[in-house]
Amino acid sequence: MELEKKPLYDCLKCPAYCCSYDRIIVNGHDIRRLAKHFSITAEQAIDRFTKLVENERVLRHQKDEIYGSICMFIDKETRRCSVYKARPAVCHEYPDRPHCGYYDFLTWERRQQDDKEFIPLKKG
Ligand code: SF4
Ligand code: SF4
């Protein structure tokens, strides 16, 4: 039996970098879960929360001071997902391995800056 590996990242110490990806893909199950969460129809959920990008249905974004743009469901005060229990499968699965590359980068930068709270801003 394979032992489950303990995560080597701590999302509570990260400003939700993964939620700034442009393409958080949603499938039919994700849409229905979000619709149920907000007590609306699947059609309304598609309309309010998603957009089509090159034939892929993805979550809409909002402006963000740290990353330029981030998923519409991030609470920008807490940097936490506001639909955590109803979040799409891809969010649930990420990063699907013990390491998170961004968290490794973040902790490396924090050590360099000798600042446990340091947040590197996205350039450009
Ligand atoms: S980027 Fe990594 S550490 Fe940050 S919230 Fe996402 S999974 Fe967690
Ligand atoms: S639904 Fe939640 S976990 Fe997924 S990208 Fe948006 S804010 Fe992040």
PDB file of C-alpha atoms and ligand atoms in Angstrom:
ATOM      1  CA  MET A   1       0.000   0.000   0.000  1.00  0.00           C
ATOM      2  CA  GLU A   2       1.372   3.404  -0.991  1.00  0.00           C
ATOM      3  CA  LEU A   3       1.645   5.874   1.868  1.00  0.00           C
ATOM      4  CA  GLU A   4       0.117   9.284   1.261  1.00  0.00           C
ATOM      5  CA  LYS A   5       2.878  11.905   1.066  1.00  0.00           C
ATOM      6  CA  LYS A   6       2.576  14.903   3.360  1.00  0.00           C
ATOM      7  CA  PRO A   7       2.316  18.234   1.484  1.00  0.00           C
ATOM      8  CA  LEU A   8       5.512  20.295   1.553  1.00  0.00           C
ATOM      9  CA  TYR A   9       3.619  23.569   1.087  1.00  0.00           C
ATOM     10  CA  ASP A  10       1.308  25.635   3.240  1.00  0.00           C
ATOM     11  CA  CYS A  11      -1.501  27.406   1.402  1.00  0.00           C
ATOM     12  CA  LEU A  12      -2.249  29.442   4.538  1.00  0.00           C
ATOM     13  CA  LYS A  13       1.101  31.214   4.054  1.00  0.00           C
ATOM     14  CA  CYS A  14       0.581  31.897   0.329  1.00  0.00           C
ATOM     15  CA  PRO A  15      -1.448  34.674  -1.363  1.00  0.00           C
ATOM     16  CA  ALA A  16      -3.112  32.114  -3.677  1.00  0.00           C
ATOM     17  CA  TYR A  17      -0.809  32.174  -6.649  1.00  0.00           C
ATOM     18  CA  CYS A  18      -2.472  29.131  -8.242  1.00  0.00           C
ATOM     19  CA  CYS A  19      -5.781  31.036  -8.340  1.00  0.00           C
ATOM     20  CA  SER A  20      -4.155  33.617 -10.635  1.00  0.00           C
ATOM     21  CA  TYR A  21      -3.848  31.100 -13.500  1.00  0.00           C
ATOM     22  CA  ASP A  22      -5.797  32.383 -16.529  1.00  0.00           C
ATOM     23  CA  ARG A  23      -7.383  29.068 -17.279  1.00  0.00           C
ATOM     24  CA  ILE A  24      -9.139  27.497 -14.334  1.00  0.00           C
ATOM     25  CA  ILE A  25     -11.136  25.023 -16.395  1.00  0.00           C
ATOM     26  CA  VAL A  26     -14.632  24.044 -15.297  1.00  0.00           C
ATOM     27  CA  ASN A  27     -16.613  21.001 -16.392  1.00  0.00           C
ATOM     28  CA  GLY A  28     -20.316  20.179 -16.135  1.00  0.00           C
ATOM     29  CA  HIS A  29     -20.014  18.848 -12.578  1.00  0.00           C
ATOM     30  CA  ASP A  30     -18.184  21.992 -11.480  1.00  0.00           C
ATOM     31  CA  ILE A  31     -20.907  24.191 -12.979  1.00  0.00           C
ATOM     32  CA  ARG A  32     -23.679  22.243 -11.272  1.00  0.00           C
ATOM     33  CA  ARG A  33     -21.830  22.355  -7.913  1.00  0.00           C
ATOM     34  CA  LEU A  34     -21.383  26.127  -8.175  1.00  0.00           C
ATOM     35  CA  ALA A  35     -24.993  26.578  -9.269  1.00  0.00           C
ATOM     36  CA  LYS A  36     -26.209  24.584  -6.260  1.00  0.00           C
ATOM     37  CA  HIS A  37     -23.918  26.559  -3.935  1.00  0.00           C
ATOM     38  CA  PHE A  38     -25.462  29.840  -5.103  1.00  0.00           C
ATOM     39  CA  SER A  39     -28.994  28.436  -5.546  1.00  0.00           C
ATOM     40  CA  ILE A  40     -29.093  29.412  -9.211  1.00  0.00           C
ATOM     41  CA  THR A  41     -29.469  27.470 -12.454  1.00  0.00           C
ATOM     42  CA  ALA A  42     -26.528  25.946 -14.301  1.00  0.00           C
ATOM     43  CA  GLU A  43     -27.182  28.401 -17.156  1.00  0.00           C
ATOM     44  CA  GLN A  44     -26.964  31.336 -14.755  1.00  0.00           C
ATOM     45  CA  ALA A  45     -23.741  29.925 -13.274  1.00  0.00           C
ATOM     46  CA  ILE A  46     -22.216  29.579 -16.732  1.00  0.00           C
ATOM     47  CA  ASP A  47     -23.177  33.131 -17.543  1.00  0.00           C
ATOM     48  CA  ARG A  48     -22.056  34.747 -14.267  1.00  0.00           C
ATOM     49  CA  PHE A  49     -18.934  32.782 -13.418  1.00  0.00           C
ATOM     50  CA  THR A  50     -17.382  31.538 -16.652  1.00  0.00           C
ATOM     51  CA  LYS A  51     -16.178  32.583 -20.073  1.00  0.00           C
ATOM     52  CA  LEU A  52     -14.991  30.737 -23.162  1.00  0.00           C
ATOM     53  CA  VAL A  53     -11.298  30.962 -24.030  1.00  0.00           C
ATOM     54  CA  GLU A  54     -10.278  29.099 -27.168  1.00  0.00           C
ATOM     55  CA  ASN A  55     -13.133  26.634 -26.736  1.00  0.00           C
ATOM     56  CA  GLU A  56     -12.387  26.006 -23.065  1.00  0.00           C
ATOM     57  CA  ARG A  57     -14.819  27.083 -20.364  1.00  0.00           C
ATOM     58  CA  VAL A  58     -12.873  28.820 -17.602  1.00  0.00           C
ATOM     59  CA  LEU A  59     -13.657  30.836 -14.475  1.00  0.00           C
ATOM     60  CA  ARG A  60     -13.829  34.598 -14.836  1.00  0.00           C
ATOM     61  CA  HIS A  61     -11.207  36.794 -13.188  1.00  0.00           C
ATOM     62  CA  GLN A  62     -11.141  40.021 -11.173  1.00  0.00           C
ATOM     63  CA  LYS A  63      -8.360  42.642 -10.856  1.00  0.00           C
ATOM     64  CA  ASP A  64      -5.697  41.925  -8.267  1.00  0.00           C
ATOM     65  CA  GLU A  65      -2.935  44.084  -6.748  1.00  0.00           C
ATOM     66  CA  ILE A  66      -0.500  41.189  -6.402  1.00  0.00           C
ATOM     67  CA  TYR A  67      -0.904  39.172  -9.595  1.00  0.00           C
ATOM     68  CA  GLY A  68      -2.690  41.633 -11.884  1.00  0.00           C
ATOM     69  CA  SER A  69      -5.689  39.370 -12.173  1.00  0.00           C
ATOM     70  CA  ILE A  70      -7.069  36.462 -10.148  1.00  0.00           C
ATOM     71  CA  CYS A  71     -10.087  34.157 -10.013  1.00  0.00           C
ATOM     72  CA  MET A  72     -13.343  35.993  -9.294  1.00  0.00           C
ATOM     73  CA  PHE A  73     -13.896  33.744  -6.255  1.00  0.00           C
ATOM     74  CA  ILE A  74     -10.842  34.833  -4.306  1.00  0.00           C
ATOM     75  CA  ASP A  75     -11.622  36.935  -1.274  1.00  0.00           C
ATOM     76  CA  LYS A  76      -8.921  39.586  -1.700  1.00  0.00           C
ATOM     77  CA  GLU A  77      -8.930  40.466   2.003  1.00  0.00           C
ATOM     78  CA  THR A  78      -8.244  36.959   3.277  1.00  0.00           C
ATOM     79  CA  ARG A  79      -6.623  35.573   0.070  1.00  0.00           C
ATOM     80  CA  ARG A  80      -8.844  32.510   0.475  1.00  0.00           C
ATOM     81  CA  CYS A  81     -11.335  30.830  -1.836  1.00  0.00           C
ATOM     82  CA  SER A  82     -14.859  32.088  -1.157  1.00  0.00           C
ATOM     83  CA  VAL A  83     -16.425  28.934  -2.638  1.00  0.00           C
ATOM     84  CA  TYR A  84     -14.013  26.450  -1.103  1.00  0.00           C
ATOM     85  CA  LYS A  85     -16.517  23.605  -0.658  1.00  0.00           C
ATOM     86  CA  ALA A  86     -17.917  24.158  -4.140  1.00  0.00           C
ATOM     87  CA  ARG A  87     -14.621  24.823  -5.928  1.00  0.00           C
ATOM     88  CA  PRO A  88     -13.905  23.122  -9.272  1.00  0.00           C
ATOM     89  CA  ALA A  89     -12.168  19.751  -9.438  1.00  0.00           C
ATOM     90  CA  VAL A  90      -8.935  21.249 -10.812  1.00  0.00           C
ATOM     91  CA  CYS A  91      -8.669  23.479  -7.729  1.00  0.00           C
ATOM     92  CA  HIS A  92      -9.330  20.523  -5.490  1.00  0.00           C
ATOM     93  CA  GLU A  93      -6.624  18.451  -7.158  1.00  0.00           C
ATOM     94  CA  TYR A  94      -3.879  21.061  -7.514  1.00  0.00           C
ATOM     95  CA  PRO A  95      -0.925  20.641  -7.060  1.00  0.00           C
ATOM     96  CA  ASP A  96      -1.431  16.858  -7.039  1.00  0.00           C
ATOM     97  CA  ARG A  97       2.064  16.219  -5.640  1.00  0.00           C
ATOM     98  CA  PRO A  98       3.888  16.906  -2.368  1.00  0.00           C
ATOM     99  CA  HIS A  99       5.629  20.027  -3.751  1.00  0.00           C
ATOM    100  CA  CYS A 100       4.088  23.254  -5.008  1.00  0.00           C
ATOM    101  CA  GLY A 101       6.605  24.984  -7.284  1.00  0.00           C
ATOM    102  CA  TYR A 102       5.342  28.440  -6.430  1.00  0.00           C
ATOM    103  CA  TYR A 103       5.508  27.770  -2.706  1.00  0.00           C
ATOM    104  CA  ASP A 104       9.128  26.635  -3.112  1.00  0.00           C
ATOM    105  CA  PHE A 105       9.845  29.915  -4.936  1.00  0.00           C
ATOM    106  CA  LEU A 106       7.957  31.945  -2.317  1.00  0.00           C
ATOM    107  CA  THR A 107       9.817  30.418   0.628  1.00  0.00           C
ATOM    108  CA  TRP A 108      13.149  30.843  -1.184  1.00  0.00           C
ATOM    109  CA  GLU A 109      12.388  34.569  -1.765  1.00  0.00           C
ATOM    110  CA  ARG A 110      11.326  34.992   1.858  1.00  0.00           C
ATOM    111  CA  ARG A 111      14.593  33.502   3.058  1.00  0.00           C
ATOM    112  CA  GLN A 112      16.555  35.825   0.721  1.00  0.00           C
ATOM    113  CA  GLN A 113      14.632  38.855   1.995  1.00  0.00           C
ATOM    114  CA  ASP A 114      14.726  37.610   5.601  1.00  0.00           C
ATOM    115  CA  ASP A 115      11.016  38.415   5.728  1.00  0.00           C
ATOM    116  CA  LYS A 116       8.480  35.670   6.459  1.00  0.00           C
ATOM    117  CA  GLU A 117       5.658  37.762   5.005  1.00  0.00           C
ATOM    118  CA  PHE A 118       7.381  38.885   1.801  1.00  0.00           C
ATOM    119  CA  ILE A 119       5.265  38.615  -1.362  1.00  0.00           C
ATOM    120  CA  PRO A 120       6.990  38.941  -4.743  1.00  0.00           C
ATOM    121  CA  LEU A 121       4.758  41.028  -7.038  1.00  0.00           C
ATOM    122  CA  LYS A 122       4.186  39.815 -10.567  1.00  0.00           C
ATOM    123  CA  LYS A 123       6.209  41.900 -13.019  1.00  0.00           C
ATOM    124  CA  GLY A 124       4.902  43.335 -16.269  1.00  0.00           C
TER     125      GLY A 124
HETATM  126  S1  SF4 B   1       0.250  28.332  -5.111  1.00  0.00           S
HETATM  127 FE1  SF4 B   1       0.695  26.454  -3.945  1.00  0.00          FE
HETATM  128  S2  SF4 B   1       0.959  27.103  -1.813  1.00  0.00           S
HETATM  129 FE2  SF4 B   1      -0.063  28.757  -2.940  1.00  0.00          FE
HETATM  130  S3  SF4 B   1      -2.268  28.435  -2.564  1.00  0.00           S
HETATM  131 FE3  SF4 B   1      -1.701  27.402  -4.492  1.00  0.00          FE
HETATM  132  S4  SF4 B   1      -1.212  25.295  -3.927  1.00  0.00           S
HETATM  133 FE4  SF4 B   1      -1.186  26.507  -2.056  1.00  0.00          FE
HETATM  134  S1  SF4 B   2     -12.455  28.574  -7.381  1.00  0.00           S
HETATM  135 FE1  SF4 B   2     -11.382  29.008  -5.478  1.00  0.00          FE
HETATM  136  S2  SF4 B   2      -9.624  27.618  -5.443  1.00  0.00           S
HETATM  137 FE2  SF4 B   2     -10.382  27.681  -7.547  1.00  0.00          FE
HETATM  138  S3  SF4 B   2      -9.184  29.262  -8.591  1.00  0.00           S
HETATM  139 FE3  SF4 B   2     -11.032  30.227  -7.806  1.00  0.00          FE
HETATM  140  S4  SF4 B   2     -10.503  31.047  -5.801  1.00  0.00           S
HETATM  141 FE4  SF4 B   2      -8.938  29.541  -6.376  1.00  0.00          FE
END
